[in-house]
Short mmCIF file of C-alpha atoms in Angstrom, two decimals:
data_model
loop_
_atom_site.label_atom_id
_atom_site.label_comp_id
_atom_site.label_asym_id
_atom_site.label_seq_id
_atom_site.Cartn_x
_atom_site.Cartn_y
_atom_site.Cartn_z
CA MET A 13 -50.10 6.85 12.08
CA SER A 14 -46.57 8.13 12.28
CA LYS A 15 -44.93 10.64 14.55
CA GLY A 16 -42.99 13.56 13.13
CA SER A 17 -39.39 14.28 14.03
CA PHE A 18 -38.53 16.61 16.86
CA PRO A 19 -34.89 17.68 16.66
CA ARG A 20 -33.61 19.01 19.93
CA VAL A 21 -32.04 22.42 20.26
CA THR A 22 -28.28 22.16 20.64
CA ARG A 23 -26.40 24.60 22.78
CA ARG A 24 -23.09 26.31 22.42
CA PRO A 25 -20.89 26.77 25.47
CA GLY A 26 -22.43 29.38 27.70
CA GLY A 27 -25.97 28.26 26.92
CA ILE A 28 -26.43 30.07 23.58
CA ARG A 29 -28.58 28.15 21.15
CA ARG A 30 -27.72 27.72 17.50
CA PRO A 31 -30.44 28.84 15.10
CA VAL A 32 -32.71 25.93 14.39
CA VAL A 33 -36.25 25.37 13.28
CA VAL A 34 -38.24 22.90 15.31
CA ALA A 35 -41.23 21.26 13.63
CA VAL A 36 -43.79 19.74 15.93
CA ALA A 37 -45.96 17.28 14.05
CA ALA A 38 -49.26 15.98 15.33
CA LEU A 39 -50.45 12.40 15.13
CA VAL A 40 -53.67 12.60 13.15
CA PRO A 41 -55.61 10.14 11.06
CA ALA A 42 -55.67 9.84 7.28
CA GLY A 43 -52.21 11.30 6.97
CA LEU A 44 -53.33 14.82 7.90
CA ALA A 45 -50.79 16.62 10.07
CA GLY A 46 -51.25 19.59 12.38
CA TRP A 47 -48.10 21.40 13.35
CA LEU A 48 -46.50 24.36 15.04
CA LEU A 49 -43.15 25.76 14.00
CA TRP A 50 -40.72 27.88 15.92
CA ASP A 51 -37.64 29.80 14.95
CA ALA A 52 -35.05 29.51 17.72
CA GLU A 53 -33.09 32.72 17.57
CA ALA A 54 -29.50 32.91 18.74
CA ASP A 55 -30.08 36.03 20.84
CA GLY A 56 -31.11 34.40 24.07
CA GLY A 57 -32.71 31.37 22.48
CA LYS A 58 -36.19 32.91 22.37
CA LYS A 59 -38.66 31.16 20.15
CA ALA A 60 -41.41 32.74 18.12
CA PRO A 61 -44.16 30.87 16.29
CA VAL A 62 -43.72 31.21 12.56
CA ALA A 63 -46.36 28.84 11.23
CA ALA A 64 -49.14 26.58 12.27
CA ALA A 65 -51.72 24.64 10.38
CA SER A 66 -54.28 21.89 10.06
CA SER A 67 -57.44 21.56 12.07
CA ALA A 68 -57.49 17.84 11.45
CA SER A 69 -59.22 15.84 14.13
CA PRO A 70 -57.06 13.70 16.42
CA GLY A 71 -57.65 10.04 16.85
CA GLY A 72 -58.85 8.85 20.20
CA SER A 73 -59.16 5.97 22.57
CA PRO A 74 -62.40 4.82 24.15
CA SER A 75 -63.83 6.86 26.98
CA SER A 76 -63.39 5.69 30.51
CA GLN A 77 -66.42 5.62 32.72
CA ALA A 78 -67.35 9.14 33.77
CA PRO A 79 -68.53 9.93 37.27
CA SER A 80 -72.27 10.41 37.64
CA ARG A 81 -73.01 14.13 37.60
CA GLN A 82 -75.51 16.20 35.70
CA PRO A 83 -73.95 18.45 33.07
CA SER A 84 -73.93 22.14 33.78
CA PRO A 85 -76.14 24.34 31.61
CA SER A 86 -73.63 25.40 29.00
CA ASP A 87 -72.94 28.23 26.68
CA GLY A 88 -69.33 27.14 26.75
CA LYS A 89 -68.15 28.24 30.20
CA PRO A 90 -71.38 28.83 32.14
CA SER A 91 -71.78 30.97 35.20
CA ALA A 92 -73.84 29.49 37.96
CA SER A 93 -77.45 30.54 37.90
CA GLY A 94 -78.78 32.97 40.43
CA PRO A 95 -78.66 36.72 41.01
CA SER A 96 -75.32 38.42 40.83
CA ALA A 97 -74.07 40.30 43.82
CA PRO A 98 -71.63 42.86 42.43
CA GLY A 99 -68.88 44.18 44.62
CA SER A 100 -69.25 42.10 47.75
CA PRO A 101 -71.03 38.97 48.97
CA ALA A 102 -74.72 39.19 49.71
CA PRO A 103 -75.64 39.80 53.36
CA GLY A 104 -75.15 36.67 55.41
CA SER A 105 -72.96 34.90 52.85
CA PRO A 106 -69.39 33.96 53.73
CA ALA A 107 -66.64 36.44 53.01
CA PRO A 108 -64.33 35.44 50.16
CA PRO A 109 -61.32 33.45 51.33
CA SER A 110 -58.03 35.27 51.56
CA ALA A 111 -55.36 34.54 48.97
CA SER A 112 -53.45 31.46 50.01
CA PRO A 113 -52.22 28.43 48.09
CA ALA A 114 -53.64 24.98 48.57
CA ALA A 115 -51.85 22.73 51.00
CA ALA A 116 -48.59 22.27 49.15
CA ASP A 117 -47.03 18.93 48.32
CA ASP A 118 -43.90 20.03 50.17
CA GLY A 119 -42.06 16.76 50.68
CA PRO A 120 -38.35 16.61 49.87
CA LEU A 121 -37.65 17.48 46.25
CA PRO A 122 -35.18 15.44 44.22
CA ASP A 123 -32.25 17.09 42.54
CA GLY A 124 -33.13 17.72 38.94
CA PRO A 125 -33.02 20.22 36.10
CA LEU A 126 -35.84 22.28 37.66
CA LYS A 127 -34.35 22.47 41.15
CA GLY A 128 -35.05 25.94 42.55
CA LYS A 129 -37.90 26.66 40.11
CA VAL A 130 -41.45 27.38 41.23
CA VAL A 131 -44.44 26.47 39.05
CA LEU A 132 -48.01 27.58 39.73
CA VAL A 133 -50.63 25.07 38.54
CA ASP A 134 -54.20 26.36 38.56
CA PRO A 135 -56.87 23.65 38.21
CA GLY A 136 -59.80 25.40 36.53
CA HIS A 137 -63.06 25.83 38.47
CA ASN A 138 -64.12 23.79 41.52
CA ILE A 139 -66.43 20.79 41.60
CA ARG A 140 -68.51 22.42 44.37
CA ASN A 141 -68.94 25.83 42.71
CA SER A 142 -72.53 24.95 41.76
CA GLU A 143 -73.36 24.68 45.48
CA HIS A 144 -72.19 28.26 46.10
CA THR A 145 -73.88 30.33 43.42
CA THR A 146 -74.03 33.53 45.45
CA GLU A 147 -70.34 33.44 46.24
CA ILE A 148 -69.11 32.65 42.74
CA ASN A 149 -71.50 35.07 41.05
CA ARG A 150 -70.30 38.10 42.99
CA SER A 151 -68.13 40.33 40.84
CA VAL A 152 -64.44 40.90 41.45
CA ASP A 153 -61.97 43.40 40.04
CA ILE A 154 -60.00 41.99 37.09
CA GLY A 155 -57.99 45.16 36.57
CA THR A 156 -59.86 46.52 33.59
CA GLY A 157 -63.37 45.98 34.88
CA ARG A 158 -65.34 43.50 36.93
CA LYS A 159 -66.24 39.87 36.33
CA GLU A 160 -67.78 37.01 38.28
CA CYS A 161 -65.60 35.39 40.94
CA ASP A 162 -65.63 32.04 39.14
CA THR A 163 -67.95 29.80 37.12
CA THR A 164 -69.10 26.21 37.35
CA GLY A 165 -67.21 25.22 34.22
CA THR A 166 -68.61 22.79 31.70
CA SER A 167 -68.92 19.00 31.45
CA THR A 168 -69.29 16.20 28.96
CA ASP A 169 -72.80 15.13 28.01
CA ALA A 170 -72.30 12.13 30.30
CA GLY A 171 -71.59 14.42 33.25
CA TYR A 172 -67.79 14.32 33.55
CA ALA A 173 -67.05 17.76 34.96
CA GLU A 174 -64.38 20.13 33.75
CA ALA A 175 -63.41 20.76 37.38
CA THR A 176 -62.78 17.02 37.86
CA PHE A 177 -60.76 16.86 34.65
CA SER A 178 -58.64 19.90 35.45
CA LEU A 179 -57.77 18.73 38.96
CA ASP A 180 -56.82 15.26 37.72
CA VAL A 181 -54.51 16.67 35.03
CA ALA A 182 -53.05 19.14 37.54
CA HIS A 183 -52.11 16.28 39.88
CA ARG A 184 -50.38 14.50 37.01
CA ILE A 185 -48.48 17.66 36.04
CA ARG A 186 -47.36 18.13 39.64
CA THR A 187 -45.96 14.59 39.81
CA LEU A 188 -44.01 15.07 36.58
CA LEU A 189 -42.56 18.47 37.53
CA ARG A 190 -41.67 17.46 41.09
CA ALA A 191 -39.72 14.51 39.70
CA GLN A 192 -37.51 17.11 38.00
CA GLY A 193 -37.00 19.07 41.20
CA ALA A 194 -39.56 21.87 40.75
CA LYS A 195 -41.66 23.19 43.60
CA VAL A 196 -45.29 23.08 42.47
CA VAL A 197 -47.91 25.37 44.03
CA PHE A 198 -51.65 24.78 43.46
CA THR A 199 -54.33 27.46 43.64
CA HIS A 200 -56.58 24.80 45.18
CA ASP A 201 -56.62 21.05 45.58
CA GLY A 202 -60.32 20.35 45.84
CA GLU A 203 -60.31 21.25 49.53
CA ARG A 204 -62.18 24.55 49.25
CA PRO A 205 -65.94 25.03 49.36
CA TYR A 206 -65.78 27.08 46.14
CA GLY A 207 -63.37 29.00 43.94
CA PRO A 208 -60.89 30.49 44.48
CA CYS A 209 -61.96 33.62 42.66
CA VAL A 210 -60.06 34.56 39.54
CA ASP A 211 -58.27 37.47 41.21
CA GLU A 212 -57.08 35.21 44.03
CA ARG A 213 -55.85 32.63 41.53
CA ALA A 214 -53.59 35.29 40.03
CA ALA A 215 -52.51 36.52 43.46
CA ILE A 216 -51.40 33.04 44.55
CA GLY A 217 -49.00 32.77 41.61
CA ASN A 218 -47.72 36.30 42.19
CA GLN A 219 -47.10 35.70 45.89
CA ALA A 220 -45.30 32.44 45.12
CA HIS A 221 -43.01 34.33 42.68
CA ALA A 222 -43.71 31.54 40.23
CA ASP A 223 -41.30 31.15 37.34
CA ALA A 224 -44.19 29.87 35.21
CA ALA A 225 -47.93 29.44 35.71
CA VAL A 226 -50.54 27.46 33.82
CA SER A 227 -54.29 27.23 34.28
CA VAL A 228 -55.77 23.90 33.17
CA HIS A 229 -59.20 23.80 31.51
CA ALA A 230 -61.38 22.04 28.94
CA ASP A 231 -63.76 23.94 26.68
CA GLY A 232 -67.52 23.63 26.19
CA SER A 233 -68.22 24.48 22.56
CA ALA A 234 -70.40 23.05 19.79
CA VAL A 235 -70.22 19.51 18.45
CA GLY A 236 -67.67 19.37 15.65
CA ASN A 237 -65.43 21.96 17.29
CA ARG A 238 -62.34 20.00 18.22
CA GLY A 239 -58.78 20.36 19.42
CA PHE A 240 -56.85 22.29 22.05
CA HIS A 241 -55.82 25.90 22.31
CA VAL A 242 -53.52 27.86 24.61
CA ILE A 243 -54.72 31.29 25.77
CA LEU A 244 -52.08 34.02 26.02
CA PRO A 245 -52.42 37.33 27.89
CA ALA A 246 -53.12 40.38 25.75
CA SER A 247 -51.30 43.63 26.35
CA VAL A 248 -53.54 45.15 29.00
CA LYS A 249 -53.01 48.18 31.18
CA GLY A 250 -55.69 49.65 33.37
CA GLY A 251 -56.74 49.64 36.98
CA ARG A 252 -54.79 46.90 38.75
CA ALA A 253 -53.75 45.24 35.50
CA ASP A 254 -50.49 45.73 33.65
CA THR A 255 -49.47 42.73 31.59
CA SER A 256 -46.68 44.47 29.67
CA PRO A 257 -43.89 42.70 31.64
CA ILE A 258 -45.36 39.23 31.06
CA VAL A 259 -46.77 39.33 27.52
CA GLY A 260 -43.50 38.25 25.89
CA PRO A 261 -42.48 35.46 28.28
CA SER A 262 -46.08 34.22 28.49
CA LYS A 263 -46.19 33.85 24.71
CA ASP A 264 -42.91 31.95 24.83
CA LEU A 265 -44.36 29.66 27.51
CA GLY A 266 -47.57 29.20 25.52
CA VAL A 267 -45.99 28.23 22.22
CA ARG A 268 -43.74 25.71 23.92
CA ILE A 269 -46.67 24.13 25.77
CA ALA A 270 -48.67 24.02 22.52
CA GLY A 271 -45.86 22.33 20.65
CA HIS A 272 -45.22 19.70 23.29
CA PHE A 273 -48.97 19.10 23.71
CA VAL A 274 -49.25 18.25 20.01
CA ARG A 275 -46.30 15.90 20.22
CA SER A 276 -47.41 14.15 23.41
CA THR A 277 -51.15 13.77 22.75
CA GLY A 278 -51.41 13.69 18.95
CA SER A 279 -54.22 16.25 19.23
CA ALA A 280 -54.48 18.91 16.56
CA PRO A 281 -54.78 22.62 17.34
CA SER A 282 -58.33 23.91 17.67
CA ASN A 283 -60.36 24.05 14.46
CA TYR A 284 -62.58 26.84 15.84
CA ILE A 285 -60.29 29.21 17.80
CA GLY A 286 -56.87 30.56 16.90
CA GLY A 287 -56.94 30.12 13.14
CA GLY A 288 -55.27 26.71 13.32
CA THR A 289 -52.34 27.95 15.41
CA GLY A 290 -53.51 26.53 18.73
CA LEU A 291 -52.96 30.00 20.22
CA ASP A 292 -55.51 32.61 21.29
CA THR A 293 -54.88 35.99 22.91
CA ARG A 294 -57.40 37.46 25.35
CA GLY A 295 -57.62 40.53 27.54
CA ASP A 296 -60.79 39.65 29.49
CA LEU A 297 -59.49 37.01 31.88
CA GLY A 298 -58.64 38.16 35.38
CA GLY A 299 -56.32 35.21 35.94
CA LEU A 300 -54.10 36.58 33.16
CA ASN A 301 -54.73 40.32 33.52
CA LEU A 302 -53.68 40.35 37.17
CA SER A 303 -50.71 38.01 36.87
CA THR A 304 -47.23 39.41 37.37
CA VAL A 305 -45.59 36.10 36.40
CA PRO A 306 -45.58 34.38 32.99
CA LYS A 307 -48.94 32.64 32.73
CA VAL A 308 -51.17 30.91 30.17
CA PHE A 309 -54.42 28.96 30.10
CA ILE A 310 -54.80 25.72 28.17
CA GLU A 311 -58.15 24.42 26.94
CA CYS A 312 -57.22 20.77 26.41
CA GLY A 313 -60.20 19.92 24.20
CA ASN A 314 -63.95 20.38 23.78
CA MET A 315 -66.01 18.45 26.33
CA ARG A 316 -69.17 18.85 24.23
CA ASP A 317 -67.77 17.09 21.19
CA PRO A 318 -68.09 13.29 21.47
CA GLN A 319 -64.68 12.58 19.94
CA ASP A 320 -62.87 15.08 22.15
CA ALA A 321 -64.89 13.91 25.16
CA ALA A 322 -63.66 10.34 24.57
CA LEU A 323 -60.11 11.64 24.94
CA LEU A 324 -60.73 13.91 27.90
CA THR A 325 -62.38 11.11 29.89
CA ASP A 326 -59.61 8.61 29.17
CA GLY A 327 -56.97 8.36 31.89
CA ALA A 328 -54.18 7.33 29.53
CA TRP A 329 -54.85 10.37 27.34
CA ARG A 330 -54.95 12.68 30.38
CA GLN A 331 -51.48 11.40 31.28
CA LYS A 332 -50.30 12.35 27.79
CA ALA A 333 -51.90 15.78 28.19
CA ALA A 334 -50.12 16.29 31.51
CA GLN A 335 -46.85 15.16 29.96
CA GLY A 336 -47.18 17.63 27.10
CA ILE A 337 -47.94 20.52 29.46
CA ALA A 338 -45.13 19.57 31.84
CA ASP A 339 -42.68 19.22 28.95
CA GLY A 340 -43.65 22.66 27.66
CA ILE A 341 -43.10 24.20 31.08
CA THR A 342 -39.75 22.43 31.41
CA ASP A 343 -38.67 23.62 27.96
CA PHE A 344 -39.58 27.20 28.94
CA LEU A 345 -37.78 27.09 32.29
CA ASP A 346 -34.74 25.43 30.77
CA GLY A 347 -34.60 27.88 27.86
#
């Protein structure tokens, strides 16, 4: 397998970029390449995706041993079972926690290219959500309607939970970004009994005045559905939601993360969502609808496909995934 070339964007004095096309080539078997292309425009250096292709399956390394845990019932991203309690918690259940970030890793930050930048990292779901079905099933306002507070997430067939995966990758991202001087804020760090709810996840990024935010996930689709995709906020306005200020910068963030993810992991864009682009736009996610800072979700692969699961459960691959996400964030903040 061979890696494609990745010419770097050169800059004129004053930070203006020369027009250049960057091709991001995936490492895939049998000579099949998946790629994303951008056109770097001179007016401000903004990049727009101009092509993407190939749903070729990435190669993988053997799975590491997964922790013992029964898989969640799955239709992709399952809600916990049990009666819903719209509006507010059922009588006698704990009130939802107030919006506050997880205990921050606030040690001294080194000088680096991201000094002064704030990044919100949102590890998807919570390993203990299944123990708090009443709390996570209650509905919350997502701006354009109501949706459950959170879900249990999915898992591999061997029981490796999405919540475990997302928190592990989030820790790796934090280490990489802090080494460049960025302050990294988590929505949670495994310390909470459940959640946080999707509206609180958005609020934490907003209150931190994050320069960029990413929510880390893995999908739960059918066997044979492979690859990653980045979810971008749709243009949504209604109730508490108005994404118009963040749609453009979020797309910029998303395409840069997608490109660097391909380069770092060798994974191809999803062959079942996004038409081979690795990008999907949605208006039904409270974590995006309620965000006032540039934000995207990334589904790093499909936990229900054995080949993707072998990657997602491999520590060395998770480090590559974290590197790709961190590099995409850095590219966006440095742009």
